[in-house]
Amino acid sequence: MRETEKEPAADNLYGNRSGRRGKGRDPCQIDRLFFLTKAAMFGSDANWGRVLCAMGYSGASFDTKAVQIEFASAEGCISVCENGQGLDFDEALAKKILNQDEVEILVSLKEGCGTATCWGCDLTYDYVRINGDYRS
């Protein structure tokens, strides 16, 4: 399972919108960005740019230059983005963290006092096989 937490946001609505699809946005484009983020998680790739890009397509207003992104699991926590810029980080540790069944994507917008938590599923071979193996 993938969990995304955003804090502090300007309010709960902005925190929530930045973790979900944006209203009035092209759903195909947004789905592709979320799937790219899921693909990065499946590949244990600490690609913070995909997370930030998906947040941008949500339609929520936030300062990209203030964003902090961390990945966390039972293996630990690693910061990969600070003030909207990538950080040097230990790739081996990031892979250990992202290789767990439950991973948190922790995002700080550094504005206001609102918070939000969004949950998502993984994108694995079995997920695709199971959901592609039946007809509706």
Coordinates of C-alpha atoms in Angstrom, one line a residue:
M1 CA 0.0 0.0 0.0
R2 CA 1.1 3.5 -0.7
E3 CA 0.3 6.3 1.7
T4 CA 0.8 10.0 1.0
E5 CA 0.7 12.6 3.8
K6 CA 0.8 16.3 3.2
E7 CA 1.4 18.9 5.8
P8 CA 1.4 21.7 6.6
A9 CA -1.0 22.8 3.8
A10 CA -2.8 26.1 3.6
D11 CA -5.9 24.2 4.7
N12 CA -7.2 20.6 4.6
L13 CA -8.8 21.2 1.2
Y14 CA -5.4 22.1 -0.4
G15 CA -3.7 19.3 1.3
N16 CA -6.3 16.9 0.1
R17 CA -6.4 18.1 -3.5
S18 CA -2.7 17.9 -3.9
G19 CA -2.9 14.2 -3.3
R20 CA -5.9 13.5 -5.6
R21 CA -6.9 14.2 -9.2
G22 CA -7.6 17.8 -10.0
K23 CA -11.1 18.8 -10.9
G24 CA -11.4 19.9 -14.6
R25 CA -8.0 18.4 -15.5
D26 CA -7.4 15.9 -18.3
P27 CA -8.0 12.6 -16.6
C28 CA -5.8 10.7 -19.1
Q29 CA -2.8 12.9 -18.4
I30 CA -3.4 12.8 -14.6
D31 CA -3.8 9.0 -14.6
R32 CA -0.5 8.7 -16.5
L33 CA 1.3 10.8 -14.0
F34 CA -0.1 8.8 -11.0
F35 CA 0.8 5.6 -12.8
L36 CA 4.3 6.9 -13.4
T37 CA 4.6 7.6 -9.7
K38 CA 3.3 4.1 -8.9
A39 CA 5.7 2.6 -11.5
A40 CA 8.6 4.4 -9.7
M41 CA 7.4 2.9 -6.4
F42 CA 7.2 -0.5 -7.9
G43 CA 10.7 -0.2 -9.2
S44 CA 11.9 1.1 -5.8
D45 CA 12.9 4.3 -7.6
A46 CA 13.0 7.4 -5.3
N47 CA 11.8 9.6 -8.2
W48 CA 10.6 12.6 -6.3
G49 CA 10.0 14.5 -9.5
R50 CA 7.1 12.2 -10.4
V51 CA 5.5 12.9 -7.1
L52 CA 5.9 16.7 -7.4
C53 CA 4.6 16.6 -11.0
A54 CA 1.5 14.6 -10.0
M55 CA 0.8 17.1 -7.2
G56 CA 1.1 19.9 -9.7
Y57 CA -1.6 18.4 -11.9
S58 CA -4.0 18.1 -9.0
G59 CA -4.9 21.8 -9.4
A60 CA -4.1 22.7 -5.8
S61 CA -2.2 25.9 -5.3
F62 CA 1.1 25.5 -3.6
D63 CA 4.7 26.9 -3.8
T64 CA 6.8 24.3 -5.5
K65 CA 9.9 26.0 -4.1
A66 CA 8.8 25.1 -0.5
V67 CA 8.0 21.5 -1.0
Q68 CA 9.8 18.8 1.0
I69 CA 9.4 15.1 0.0
E70 CA 10.5 12.0 2.0
F71 CA 9.9 8.3 1.5
A72 CA 9.4 6.2 4.7
S73 CA 8.8 2.5 5.5
A74 CA 9.8 0.0 8.2
E75 CA 13.3 0.3 6.8
G76 CA 13.6 4.0 7.7
C77 CA 13.0 7.4 6.2
I78 CA 14.9 9.3 3.5
S79 CA 14.6 12.9 2.4
V80 CA 14.8 13.3 -1.4
C81 CA 13.6 16.9 -2.0
E82 CA 14.0 20.1 0.1
N83 CA 12.7 23.5 -1.0
G84 CA 11.6 22.0 -4.3
Q85 CA 15.2 20.8 -5.1
G86 CA 16.5 17.3 -5.3
L87 CA 18.9 16.2 -2.6
D88 CA 21.9 13.9 -2.7
F89 CA 20.7 10.7 -1.0
D90 CA 21.8 7.1 -0.4
E91 CA 20.3 5.1 -3.4
A92 CA 20.8 1.8 -1.6
L93 CA 18.9 3.0 1.5
A94 CA 16.1 4.5 -0.7
K95 CA 15.8 1.1 -2.5
K96 CA 15.5 -0.7 0.9
I97 CA 12.8 1.8 2.0
L98 CA 10.8 1.6 -1.2
N99 CA 11.1 -2.2 -1.4
Q100 CA 8.7 -2.7 1.5
D101 CA 5.0 -3.6 1.2
E102 CA 3.9 -0.4 2.9
V103 CA 5.6 2.9 1.9
E104 CA 4.7 6.4 2.9
I105 CA 5.3 9.4 0.6
L106 CA 5.7 12.3 3.1
V107 CA 5.1 15.7 1.6
S108 CA 5.4 19.0 3.5
L109 CA 4.0 22.0 1.7
K110 CA 5.3 24.3 4.5
E111 CA 2.3 26.6 4.5
G112 CA -0.6 26.8 6.9
C113 CA -1.8 24.2 9.3
G114 CA -4.0 21.9 7.2
T115 CA -3.1 18.2 6.8
A116 CA -4.3 15.3 4.6
T117 CA -3.6 11.6 4.2
C118 CA -4.3 9.8 0.9
W119 CA -4.0 6.1 0.3
G120 CA -3.3 4.3 -2.9
C121 CA -2.6 0.8 -4.1
D122 CA 0.5 -0.5 -5.7
L123 CA 1.0 -1.2 -9.4
T124 CA 2.6 -4.7 -9.5
Y125 CA 2.6 -7.6 -12.0
D126 CA -0.1 -9.3 -9.9
Y127 CA -2.3 -6.2 -9.7
V128 CA -2.2 -5.8 -13.5
R129 CA -2.7 -9.6 -14.1
I130 CA -5.6 -9.9 -11.6
N131 CA -7.4 -6.8 -12.9
G132 CA -6.7 -7.6 -16.6
D133 CA -7.8 -11.2 -16.2
Y134 CA -11.6 -10.7 -16.2
R135 CA -14.1 -9.2 -18.5
S136 CA -16.9 -6.8 -17.3

